[in-house]
Coordinates of N, CA and C in Angstrom, one line a residue:
X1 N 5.8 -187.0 91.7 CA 5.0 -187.6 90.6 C 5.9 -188.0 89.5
X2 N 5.6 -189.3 89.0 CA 6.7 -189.7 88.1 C 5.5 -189.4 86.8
X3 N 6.6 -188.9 85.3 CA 5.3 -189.0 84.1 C 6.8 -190.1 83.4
X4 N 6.1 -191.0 82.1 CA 6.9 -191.4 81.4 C 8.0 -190.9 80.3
X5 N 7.5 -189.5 79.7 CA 8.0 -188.5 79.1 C 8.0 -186.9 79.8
X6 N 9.2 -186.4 79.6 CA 9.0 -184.8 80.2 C 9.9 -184.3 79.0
X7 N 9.7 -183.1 79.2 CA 10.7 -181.9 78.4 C 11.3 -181.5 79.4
X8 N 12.5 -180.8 79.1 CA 13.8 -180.1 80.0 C 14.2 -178.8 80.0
X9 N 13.9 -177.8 81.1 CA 14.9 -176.6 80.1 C 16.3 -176.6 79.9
X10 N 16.8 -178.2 80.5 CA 18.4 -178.0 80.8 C 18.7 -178.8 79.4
X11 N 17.6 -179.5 78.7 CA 17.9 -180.4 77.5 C 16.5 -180.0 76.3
X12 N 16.2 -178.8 75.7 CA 15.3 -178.1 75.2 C 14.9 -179.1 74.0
X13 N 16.2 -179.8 73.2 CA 16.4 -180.3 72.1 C 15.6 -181.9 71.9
X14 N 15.4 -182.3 73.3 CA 15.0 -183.9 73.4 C 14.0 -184.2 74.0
X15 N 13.1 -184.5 73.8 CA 12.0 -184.8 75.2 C 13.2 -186.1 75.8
X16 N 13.0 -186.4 77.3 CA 13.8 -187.5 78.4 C 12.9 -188.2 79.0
X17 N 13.0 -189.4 78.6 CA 12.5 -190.8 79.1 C 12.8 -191.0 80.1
X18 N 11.8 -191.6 81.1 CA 11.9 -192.4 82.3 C 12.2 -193.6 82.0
X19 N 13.2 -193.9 82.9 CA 14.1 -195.4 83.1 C 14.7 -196.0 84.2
X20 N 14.5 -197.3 84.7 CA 15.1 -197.7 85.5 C 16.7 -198.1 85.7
X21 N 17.8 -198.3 86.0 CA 19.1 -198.4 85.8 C 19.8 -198.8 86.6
X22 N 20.4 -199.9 87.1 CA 21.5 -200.7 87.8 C 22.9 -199.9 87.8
X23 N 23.0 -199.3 86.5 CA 24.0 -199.0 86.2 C 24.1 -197.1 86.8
X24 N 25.4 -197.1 87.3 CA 25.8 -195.6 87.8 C 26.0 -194.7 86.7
X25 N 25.4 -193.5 86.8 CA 25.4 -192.7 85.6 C 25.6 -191.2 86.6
X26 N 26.3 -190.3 85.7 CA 26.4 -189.1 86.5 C 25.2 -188.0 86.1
X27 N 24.8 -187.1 87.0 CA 23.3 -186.9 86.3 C 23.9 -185.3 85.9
X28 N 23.4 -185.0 84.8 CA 24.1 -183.5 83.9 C 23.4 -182.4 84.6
X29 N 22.1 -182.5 85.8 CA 21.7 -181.0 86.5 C 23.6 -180.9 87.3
X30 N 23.4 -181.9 88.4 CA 23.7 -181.5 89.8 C 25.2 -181.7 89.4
X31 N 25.5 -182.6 88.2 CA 26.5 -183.4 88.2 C 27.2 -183.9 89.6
X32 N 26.1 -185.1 90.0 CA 26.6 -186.2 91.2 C 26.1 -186.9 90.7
X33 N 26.4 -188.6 91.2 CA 26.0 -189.7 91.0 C 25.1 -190.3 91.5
X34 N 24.2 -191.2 90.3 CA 23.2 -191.6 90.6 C 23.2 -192.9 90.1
X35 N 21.6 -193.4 90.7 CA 21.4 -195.0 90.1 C 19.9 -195.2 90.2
X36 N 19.3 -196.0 89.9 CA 18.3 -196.3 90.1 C 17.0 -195.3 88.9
X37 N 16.1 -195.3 89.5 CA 15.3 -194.4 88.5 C 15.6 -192.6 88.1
X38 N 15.6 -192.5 86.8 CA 16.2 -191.1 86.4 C 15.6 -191.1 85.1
X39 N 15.7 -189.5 84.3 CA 15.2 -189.0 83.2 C 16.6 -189.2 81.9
X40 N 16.1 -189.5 81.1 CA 17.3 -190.0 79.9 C 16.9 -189.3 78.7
X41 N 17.7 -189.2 78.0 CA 17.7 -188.9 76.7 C 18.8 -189.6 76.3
X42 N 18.5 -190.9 74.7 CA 19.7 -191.4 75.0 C 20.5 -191.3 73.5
X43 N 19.7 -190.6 73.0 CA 20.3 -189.8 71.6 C 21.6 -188.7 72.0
X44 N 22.0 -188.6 73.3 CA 23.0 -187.5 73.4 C 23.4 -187.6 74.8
X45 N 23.2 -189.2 75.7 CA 23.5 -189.6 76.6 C 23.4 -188.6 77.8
X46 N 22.5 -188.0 78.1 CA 22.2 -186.9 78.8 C 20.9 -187.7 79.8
X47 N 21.4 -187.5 81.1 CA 20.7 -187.7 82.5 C 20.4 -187.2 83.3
X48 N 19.4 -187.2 83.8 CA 19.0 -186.4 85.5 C 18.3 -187.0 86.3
X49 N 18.7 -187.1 87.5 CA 17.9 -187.7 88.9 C 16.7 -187.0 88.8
X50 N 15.8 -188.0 89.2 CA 14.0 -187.6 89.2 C 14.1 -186.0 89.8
X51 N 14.9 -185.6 91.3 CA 15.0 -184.6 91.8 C 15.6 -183.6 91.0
X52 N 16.1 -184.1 90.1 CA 16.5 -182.9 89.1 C 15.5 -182.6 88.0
X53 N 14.9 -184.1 87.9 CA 14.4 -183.9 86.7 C 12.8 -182.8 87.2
X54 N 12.4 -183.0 88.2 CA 10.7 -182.8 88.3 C 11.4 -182.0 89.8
X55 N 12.1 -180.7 89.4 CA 12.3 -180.2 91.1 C 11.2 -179.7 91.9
X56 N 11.1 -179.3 93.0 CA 10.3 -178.5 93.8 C 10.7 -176.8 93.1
X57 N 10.1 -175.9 93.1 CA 10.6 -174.6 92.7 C 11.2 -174.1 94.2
X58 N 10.6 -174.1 95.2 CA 10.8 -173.8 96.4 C 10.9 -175.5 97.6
X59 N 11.5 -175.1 98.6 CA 11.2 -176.3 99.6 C 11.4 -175.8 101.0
X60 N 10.6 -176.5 102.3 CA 11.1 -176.3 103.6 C 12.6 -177.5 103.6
X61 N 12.6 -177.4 104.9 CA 14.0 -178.5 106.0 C 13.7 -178.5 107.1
X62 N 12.9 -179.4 108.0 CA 13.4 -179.5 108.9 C 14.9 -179.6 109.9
X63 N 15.8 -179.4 109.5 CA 16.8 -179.2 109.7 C 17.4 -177.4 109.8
X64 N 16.3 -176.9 108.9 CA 16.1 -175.5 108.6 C 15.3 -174.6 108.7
X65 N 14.5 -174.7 110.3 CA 13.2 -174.3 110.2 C 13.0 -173.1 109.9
X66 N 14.6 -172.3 109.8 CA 13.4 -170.9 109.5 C 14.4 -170.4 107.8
X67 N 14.9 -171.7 107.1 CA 15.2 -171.2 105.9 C 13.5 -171.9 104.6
X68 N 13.8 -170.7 103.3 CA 12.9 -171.2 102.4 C 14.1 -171.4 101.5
X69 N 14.2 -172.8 100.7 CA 15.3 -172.8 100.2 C 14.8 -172.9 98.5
X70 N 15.1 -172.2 97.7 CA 15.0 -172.1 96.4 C 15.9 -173.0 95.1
X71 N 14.8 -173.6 94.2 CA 15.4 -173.8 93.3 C 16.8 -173.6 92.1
X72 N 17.5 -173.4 92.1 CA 18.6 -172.8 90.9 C 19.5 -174.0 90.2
X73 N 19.6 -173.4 89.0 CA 19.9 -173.9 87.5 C 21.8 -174.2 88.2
X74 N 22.7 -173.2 88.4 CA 23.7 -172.4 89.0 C 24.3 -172.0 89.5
X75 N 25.0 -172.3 90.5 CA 25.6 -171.4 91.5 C 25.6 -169.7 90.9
X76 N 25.1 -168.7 91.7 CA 25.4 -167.4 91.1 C 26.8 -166.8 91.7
X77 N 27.5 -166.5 90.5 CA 28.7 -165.3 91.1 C 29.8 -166.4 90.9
X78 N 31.2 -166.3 91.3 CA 32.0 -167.0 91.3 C 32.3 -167.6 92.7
X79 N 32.0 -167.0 93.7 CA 32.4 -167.7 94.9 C 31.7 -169.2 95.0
X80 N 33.4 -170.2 95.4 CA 32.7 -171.4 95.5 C 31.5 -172.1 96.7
X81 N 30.8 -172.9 96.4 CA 29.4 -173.4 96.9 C 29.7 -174.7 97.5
X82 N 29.2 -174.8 98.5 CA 29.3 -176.0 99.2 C 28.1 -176.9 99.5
X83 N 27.8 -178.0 99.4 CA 26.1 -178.7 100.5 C 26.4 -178.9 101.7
X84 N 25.6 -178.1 102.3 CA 25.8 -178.2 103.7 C 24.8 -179.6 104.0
X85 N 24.8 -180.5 103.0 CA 24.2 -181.9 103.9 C 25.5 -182.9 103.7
X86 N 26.4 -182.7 102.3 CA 26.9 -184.1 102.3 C 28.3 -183.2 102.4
X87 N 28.6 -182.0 102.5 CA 30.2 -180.8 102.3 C 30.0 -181.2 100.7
X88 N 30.1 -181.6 99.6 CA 30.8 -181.6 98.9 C 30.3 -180.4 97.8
X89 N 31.5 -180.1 96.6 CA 31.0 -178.6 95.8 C 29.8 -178.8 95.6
X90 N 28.9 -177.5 94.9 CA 27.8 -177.7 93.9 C 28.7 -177.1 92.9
X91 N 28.1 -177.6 91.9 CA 28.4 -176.7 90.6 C 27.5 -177.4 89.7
X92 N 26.4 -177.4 89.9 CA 25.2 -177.6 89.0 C 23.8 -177.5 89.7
X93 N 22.5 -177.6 89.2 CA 21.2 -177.9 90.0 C 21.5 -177.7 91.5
X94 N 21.0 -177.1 92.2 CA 21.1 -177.0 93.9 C 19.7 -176.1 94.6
X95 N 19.5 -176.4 95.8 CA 18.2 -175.3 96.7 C 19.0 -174.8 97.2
X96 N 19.2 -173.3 97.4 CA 19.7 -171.9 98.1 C 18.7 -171.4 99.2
X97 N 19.3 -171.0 100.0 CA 18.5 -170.5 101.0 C 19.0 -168.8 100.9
X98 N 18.9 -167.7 100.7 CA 18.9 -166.5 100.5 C 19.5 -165.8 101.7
X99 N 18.7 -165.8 102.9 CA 18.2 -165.5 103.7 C 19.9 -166.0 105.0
X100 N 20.0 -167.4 104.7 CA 20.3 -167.9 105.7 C 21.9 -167.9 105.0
X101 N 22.0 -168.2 103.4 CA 23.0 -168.8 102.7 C 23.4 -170.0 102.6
X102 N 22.2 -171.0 103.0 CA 22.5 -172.4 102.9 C 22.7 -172.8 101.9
X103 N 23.4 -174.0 101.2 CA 22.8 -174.8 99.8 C 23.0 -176.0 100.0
X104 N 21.9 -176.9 99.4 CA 22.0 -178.1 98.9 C 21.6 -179.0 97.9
X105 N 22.4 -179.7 97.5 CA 22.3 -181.0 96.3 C 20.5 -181.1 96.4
X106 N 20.0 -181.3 95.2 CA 18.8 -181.4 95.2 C 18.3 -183.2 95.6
X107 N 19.5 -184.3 95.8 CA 19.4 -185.4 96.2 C 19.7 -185.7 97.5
X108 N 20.2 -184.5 98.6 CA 20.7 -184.6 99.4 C 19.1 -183.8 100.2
X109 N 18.6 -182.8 99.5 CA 17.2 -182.2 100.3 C 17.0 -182.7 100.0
X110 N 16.6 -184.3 99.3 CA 15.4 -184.8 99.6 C 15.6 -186.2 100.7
X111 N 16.8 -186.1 101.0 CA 17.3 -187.8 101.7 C 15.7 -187.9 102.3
X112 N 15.7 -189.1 102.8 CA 14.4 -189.8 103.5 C 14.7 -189.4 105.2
X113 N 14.2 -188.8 105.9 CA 14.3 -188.8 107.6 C 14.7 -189.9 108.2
X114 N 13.8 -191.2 107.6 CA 13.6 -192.4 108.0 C 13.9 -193.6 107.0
X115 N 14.4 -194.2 106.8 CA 15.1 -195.4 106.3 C 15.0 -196.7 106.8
X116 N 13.6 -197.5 106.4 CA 13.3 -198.9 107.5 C 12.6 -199.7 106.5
X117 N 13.0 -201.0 106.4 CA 12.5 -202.0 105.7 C 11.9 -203.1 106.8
X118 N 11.9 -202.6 108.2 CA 11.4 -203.9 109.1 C 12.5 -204.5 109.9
X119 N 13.8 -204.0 109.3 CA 14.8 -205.3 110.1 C 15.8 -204.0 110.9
X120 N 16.2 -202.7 109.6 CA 17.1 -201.9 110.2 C 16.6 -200.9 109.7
X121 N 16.3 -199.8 111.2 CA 16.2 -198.3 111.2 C 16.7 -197.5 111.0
X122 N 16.9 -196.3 109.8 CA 18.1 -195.5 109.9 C 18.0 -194.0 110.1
X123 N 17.6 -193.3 111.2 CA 17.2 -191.9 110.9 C 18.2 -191.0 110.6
X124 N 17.7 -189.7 110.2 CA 18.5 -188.9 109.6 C 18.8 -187.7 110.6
X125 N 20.4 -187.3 110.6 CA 20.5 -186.5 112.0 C 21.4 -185.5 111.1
X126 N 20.7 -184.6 111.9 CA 21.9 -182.9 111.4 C 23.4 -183.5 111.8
X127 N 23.3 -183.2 113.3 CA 24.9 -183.6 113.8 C 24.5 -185.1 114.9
X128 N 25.8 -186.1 114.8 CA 25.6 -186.8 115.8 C 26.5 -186.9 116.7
X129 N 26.2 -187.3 118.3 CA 27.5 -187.3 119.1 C 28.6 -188.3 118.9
X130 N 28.2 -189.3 118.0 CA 29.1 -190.6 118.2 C 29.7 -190.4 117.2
X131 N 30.8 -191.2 116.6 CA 31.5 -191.1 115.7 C 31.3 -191.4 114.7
X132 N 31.7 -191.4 113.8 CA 31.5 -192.2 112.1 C 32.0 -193.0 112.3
X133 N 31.3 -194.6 111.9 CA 31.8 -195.4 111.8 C 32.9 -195.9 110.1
X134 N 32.7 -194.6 109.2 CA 34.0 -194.4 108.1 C 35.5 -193.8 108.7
X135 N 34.8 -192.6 109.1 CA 35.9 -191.8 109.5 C 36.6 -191.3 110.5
X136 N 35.7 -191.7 111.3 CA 36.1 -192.0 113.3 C 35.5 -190.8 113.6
X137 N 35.1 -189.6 113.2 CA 34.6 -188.1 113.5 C 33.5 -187.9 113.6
X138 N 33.5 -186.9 115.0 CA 32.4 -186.4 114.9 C 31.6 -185.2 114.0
X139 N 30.1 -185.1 114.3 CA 29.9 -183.8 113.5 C 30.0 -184.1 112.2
X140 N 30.8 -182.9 111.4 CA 30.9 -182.9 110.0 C 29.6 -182.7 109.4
X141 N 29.1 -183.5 108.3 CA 28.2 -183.6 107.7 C 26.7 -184.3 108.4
X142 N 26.0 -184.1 107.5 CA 24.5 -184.6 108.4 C 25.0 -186.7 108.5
X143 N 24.0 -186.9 108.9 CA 24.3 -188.9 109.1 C 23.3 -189.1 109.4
X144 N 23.3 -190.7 109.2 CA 22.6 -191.9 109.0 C 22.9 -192.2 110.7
X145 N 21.8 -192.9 111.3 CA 22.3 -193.7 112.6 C 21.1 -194.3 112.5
X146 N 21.6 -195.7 113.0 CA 20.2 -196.8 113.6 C 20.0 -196.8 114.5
X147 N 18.2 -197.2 114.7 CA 17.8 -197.1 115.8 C 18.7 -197.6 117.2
X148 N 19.1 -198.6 117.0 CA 20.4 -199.4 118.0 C 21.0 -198.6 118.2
X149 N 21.6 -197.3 117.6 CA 22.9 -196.7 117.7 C 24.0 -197.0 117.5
X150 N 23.7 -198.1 116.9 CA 25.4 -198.9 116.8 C 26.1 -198.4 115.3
X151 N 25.2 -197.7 114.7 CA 25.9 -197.6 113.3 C 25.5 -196.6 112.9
X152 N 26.4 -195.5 113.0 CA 26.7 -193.9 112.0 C 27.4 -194.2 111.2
X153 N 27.1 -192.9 110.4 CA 27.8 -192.6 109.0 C 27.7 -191.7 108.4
X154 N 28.6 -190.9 107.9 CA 28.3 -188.9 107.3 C 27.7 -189.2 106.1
X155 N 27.0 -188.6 105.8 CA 26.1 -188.7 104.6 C 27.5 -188.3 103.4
X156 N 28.6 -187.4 103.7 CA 29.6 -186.8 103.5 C 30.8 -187.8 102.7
X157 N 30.8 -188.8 103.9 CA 31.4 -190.5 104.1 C 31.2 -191.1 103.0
X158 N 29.3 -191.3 102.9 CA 29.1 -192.2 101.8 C 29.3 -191.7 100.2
X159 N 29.0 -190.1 100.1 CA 29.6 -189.6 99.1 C 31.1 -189.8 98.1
X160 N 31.8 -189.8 99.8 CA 33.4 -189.9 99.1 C 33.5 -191.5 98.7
X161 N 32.9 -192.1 99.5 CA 33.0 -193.4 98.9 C 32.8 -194.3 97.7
X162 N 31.8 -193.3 97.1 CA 31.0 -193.4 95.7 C 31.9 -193.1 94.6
X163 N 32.8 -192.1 95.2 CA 33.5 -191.0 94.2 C 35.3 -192.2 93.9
X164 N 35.6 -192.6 95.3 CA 36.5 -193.6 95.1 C 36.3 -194.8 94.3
X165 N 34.7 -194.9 94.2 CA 35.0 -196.7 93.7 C 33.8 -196.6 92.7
X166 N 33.8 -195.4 92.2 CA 33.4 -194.9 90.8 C 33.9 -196.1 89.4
X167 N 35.1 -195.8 89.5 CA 35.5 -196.3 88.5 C 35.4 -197.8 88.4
X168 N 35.9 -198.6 89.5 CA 35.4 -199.8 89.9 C 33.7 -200.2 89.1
X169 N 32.8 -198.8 89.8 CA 31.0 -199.7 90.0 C 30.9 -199.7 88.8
X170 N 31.3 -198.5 87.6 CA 31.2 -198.7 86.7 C 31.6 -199.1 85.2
X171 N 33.1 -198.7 85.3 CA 33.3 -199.9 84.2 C 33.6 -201.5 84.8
X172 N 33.3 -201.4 86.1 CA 33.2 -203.3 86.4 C 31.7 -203.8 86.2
X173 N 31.0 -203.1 85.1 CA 29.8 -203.5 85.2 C 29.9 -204.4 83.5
X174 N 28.7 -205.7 83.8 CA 28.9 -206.6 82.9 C 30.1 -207.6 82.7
X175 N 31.0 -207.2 84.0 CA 31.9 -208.3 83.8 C 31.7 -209.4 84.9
X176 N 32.3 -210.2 84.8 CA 32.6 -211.1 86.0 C 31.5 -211.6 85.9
X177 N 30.5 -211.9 86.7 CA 29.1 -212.4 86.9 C 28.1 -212.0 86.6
X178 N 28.2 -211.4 85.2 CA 27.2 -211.0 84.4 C 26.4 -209.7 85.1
X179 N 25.1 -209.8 85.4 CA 24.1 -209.2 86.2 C 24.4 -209.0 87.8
X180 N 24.4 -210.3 88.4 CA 25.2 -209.9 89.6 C 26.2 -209.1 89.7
X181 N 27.0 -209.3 88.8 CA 28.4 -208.4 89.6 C 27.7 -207.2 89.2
X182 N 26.8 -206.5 88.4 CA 26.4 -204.8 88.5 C 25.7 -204.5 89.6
X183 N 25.7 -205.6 90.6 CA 24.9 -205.3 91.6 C 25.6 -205.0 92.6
X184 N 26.8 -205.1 92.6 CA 27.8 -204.8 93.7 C 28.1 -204.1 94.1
X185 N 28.4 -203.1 94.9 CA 29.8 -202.1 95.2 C 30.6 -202.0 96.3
X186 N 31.6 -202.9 96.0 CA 32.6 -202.9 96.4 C 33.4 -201.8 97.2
X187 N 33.1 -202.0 98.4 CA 34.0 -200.8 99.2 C 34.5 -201.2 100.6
X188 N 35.7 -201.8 100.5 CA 36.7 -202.3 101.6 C 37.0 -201.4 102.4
X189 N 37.3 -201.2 103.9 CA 37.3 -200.9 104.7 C 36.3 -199.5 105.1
X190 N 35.0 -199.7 105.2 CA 34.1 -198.9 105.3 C 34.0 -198.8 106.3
X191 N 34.1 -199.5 107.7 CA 33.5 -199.3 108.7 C 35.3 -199.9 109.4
X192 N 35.2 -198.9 110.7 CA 36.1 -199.2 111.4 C 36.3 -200.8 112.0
X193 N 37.1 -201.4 112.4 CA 37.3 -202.6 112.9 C 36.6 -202.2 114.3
X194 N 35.5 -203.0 114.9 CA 35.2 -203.1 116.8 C 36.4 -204.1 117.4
X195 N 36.1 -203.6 118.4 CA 37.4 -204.3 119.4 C 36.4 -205.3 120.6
X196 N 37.4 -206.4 120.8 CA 37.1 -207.0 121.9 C 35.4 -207.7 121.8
X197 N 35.0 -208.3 120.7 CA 33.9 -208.4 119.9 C 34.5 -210.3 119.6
X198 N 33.6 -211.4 120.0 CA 33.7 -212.8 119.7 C 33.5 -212.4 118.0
X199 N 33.9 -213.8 117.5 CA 33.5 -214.2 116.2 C 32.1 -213.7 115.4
X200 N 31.8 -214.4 116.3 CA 29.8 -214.7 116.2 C 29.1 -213.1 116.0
X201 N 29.5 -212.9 116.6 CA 29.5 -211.0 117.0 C 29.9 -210.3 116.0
X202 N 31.4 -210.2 115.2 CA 31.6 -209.5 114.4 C 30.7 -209.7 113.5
X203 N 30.8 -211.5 112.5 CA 29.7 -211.5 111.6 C 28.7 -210.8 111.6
X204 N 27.7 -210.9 112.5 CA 26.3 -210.4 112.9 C 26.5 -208.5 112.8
X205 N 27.7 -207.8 113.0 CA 27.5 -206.7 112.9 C 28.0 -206.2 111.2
X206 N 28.7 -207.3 110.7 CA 29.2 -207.0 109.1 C 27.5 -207.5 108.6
X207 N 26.8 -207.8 108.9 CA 25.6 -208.1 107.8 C 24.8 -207.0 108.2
X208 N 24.6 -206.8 109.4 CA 23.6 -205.5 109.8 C 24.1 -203.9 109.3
X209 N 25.6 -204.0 109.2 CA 26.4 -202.8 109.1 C 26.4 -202.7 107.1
X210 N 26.3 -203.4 106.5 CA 26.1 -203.8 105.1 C 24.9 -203.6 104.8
X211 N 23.9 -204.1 105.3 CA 22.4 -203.9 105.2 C 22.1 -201.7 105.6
X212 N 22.8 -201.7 106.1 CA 22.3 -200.8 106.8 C 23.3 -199.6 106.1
X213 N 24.1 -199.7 105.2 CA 25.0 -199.4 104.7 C 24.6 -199.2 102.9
X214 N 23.7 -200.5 102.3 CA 23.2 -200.6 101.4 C 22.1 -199.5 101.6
X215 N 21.1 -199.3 102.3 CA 20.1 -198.1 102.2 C 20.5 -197.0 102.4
X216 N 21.7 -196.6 102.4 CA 22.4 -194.9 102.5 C 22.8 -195.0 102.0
X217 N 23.2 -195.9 100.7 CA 24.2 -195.6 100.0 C 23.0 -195.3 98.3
X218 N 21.9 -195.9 98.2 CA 20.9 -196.1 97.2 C 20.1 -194.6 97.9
X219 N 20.0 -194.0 99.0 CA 19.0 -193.0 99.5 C 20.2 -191.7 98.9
X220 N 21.7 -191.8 98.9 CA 22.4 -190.9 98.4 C 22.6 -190.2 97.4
X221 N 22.2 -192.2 96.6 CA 22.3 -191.5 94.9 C 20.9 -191.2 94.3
X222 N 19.8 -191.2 95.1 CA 18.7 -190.2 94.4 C 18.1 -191.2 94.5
X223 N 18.0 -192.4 94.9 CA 16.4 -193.5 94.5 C 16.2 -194.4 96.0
X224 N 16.3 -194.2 96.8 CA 16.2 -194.9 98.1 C 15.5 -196.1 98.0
X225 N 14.5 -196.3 96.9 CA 14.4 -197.6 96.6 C 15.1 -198.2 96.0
X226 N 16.0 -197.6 95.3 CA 17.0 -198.9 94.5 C 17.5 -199.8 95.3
X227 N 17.5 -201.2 94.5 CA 18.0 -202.4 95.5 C 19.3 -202.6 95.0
X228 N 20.4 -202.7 95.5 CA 21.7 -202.3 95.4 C 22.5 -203.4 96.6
X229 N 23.3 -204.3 96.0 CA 23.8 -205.2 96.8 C 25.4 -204.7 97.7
X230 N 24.9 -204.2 98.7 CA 26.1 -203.4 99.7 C 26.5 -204.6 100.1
X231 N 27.8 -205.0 99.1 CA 28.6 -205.9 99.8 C 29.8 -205.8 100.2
X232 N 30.1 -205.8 101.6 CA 31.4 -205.0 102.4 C 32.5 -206.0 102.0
X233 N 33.4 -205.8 101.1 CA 34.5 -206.9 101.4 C 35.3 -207.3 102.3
X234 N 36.1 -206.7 102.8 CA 37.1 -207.1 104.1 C 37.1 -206.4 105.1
X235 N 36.3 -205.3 105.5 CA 36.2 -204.0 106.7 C 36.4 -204.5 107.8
X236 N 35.8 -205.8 108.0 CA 36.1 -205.9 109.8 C 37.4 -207.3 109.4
X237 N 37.8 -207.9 108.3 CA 38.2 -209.0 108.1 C 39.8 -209.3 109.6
X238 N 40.0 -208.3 109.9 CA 41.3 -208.1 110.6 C 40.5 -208.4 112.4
X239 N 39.2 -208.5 112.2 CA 38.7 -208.1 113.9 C 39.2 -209.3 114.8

């Protein structure tokens, strides 16, 4: 449920606005990155992903059928925390499983199962047999695969990817082509080169693999509807 104003316990001092945003902002629960719609306060530039902002107290997983995973502000204790959906730390906002010792990113329990606008299907898999199409490996982290099977990716993958070209999405925002260029992100060599693949063929798999690339990468940072222009620069340019 979205409201237009909320209060925070993590921001007591401000009531936070709902807003929409092109622009990448790091959100102050989970501290990960996000885009699209989030809670603001902008008297003290303070943000949180909807999933932070309005959490579940408790949640299932089908990935987890017999964990209850819990709300928390904190990692407790000093031993460090991991998400078991994308590997990377927590050290803010996260669901704990008690019982089992799971945790994860409150953006990462909620990814979508299913990811389909009509053209490309993307379901959501614990582990897959095929490889990453980032990082050649199996396993790892949970992924994205189309219905085709032609296109994996570690949910893990698209994280690190975010984290490399951080700096790029966002102070390259406002320059160059005004509005468009905030719509971009730029991330060269995302997908391995295919082999033994005509011309015709590679094209056709860089627009599908882009397309299909753009909705894991907008379902990662918290708003799976954000429209986000995944434009691969040179990944297969060598094929």
């Amino acid at each position: 449920m979205k409201y237009n104003e909320i209060s925070h316990f993590s921001h007591p001092q401000h009531i936070l606005k709902f807003e929409y945003t092109e622009v990448p902002f790091k959100c102050d629960g989970c501290k990960e990155v996000g885009i699209g719609s989030r809670y603001r306060c902008s008297f003290c530039d303070f943000d949180l992903h909807m999933h932070c902002a309005i959490p579940s107290l408790s949640i299932s997983h089908p990935f987890y059928a017999k964990c209850s995973f819990q709300f928390l502000s904190r990692p407790p204790g000093d031993t460090p925390r991991y998400c078991n959906a994308c590997e990377k730390d927590v050290t803010g906002f996260f669901y704990h499983c008690d019982s089992c010792g799971f945790d994860l990113h409150p953006c990462c329990a909620k990814l979508p199962m299913v990811l389909d606008d009509g053209e490309v299907k993307l379901c959501l898999y614990r582990k897959v047999s095929s490889p990453c199409h980032r990082c050649g490996r199996k396993g790892r982290s949970w992924s994205y695969r189309s219905a085709c099977k032609k296109y994996n990716l570690h949910v893990a993958c698209v994280r690190e990817m975010l984290v490399e070209n951080w700096h790029e999405l966002y102070f390259g925002h406002g320059k160059g082509s005004g509005k468009s260029q905030s719509r971009i992100l730029s991330l060269k060599n995302t997908l391995q080169t295919p082999h033994k693949r005509s011309k015709g063929k590679v094209k056709k798999c860089c627009e599908m693999a882009a397309l299909a690339l753009q909705f894991i990468i907008s379902a990662v940072l918290g708003d799976p509807t954000a429209l986000i222009a995944g434009v691969i620069g040179t990944f297969m340019s060598r094929a």
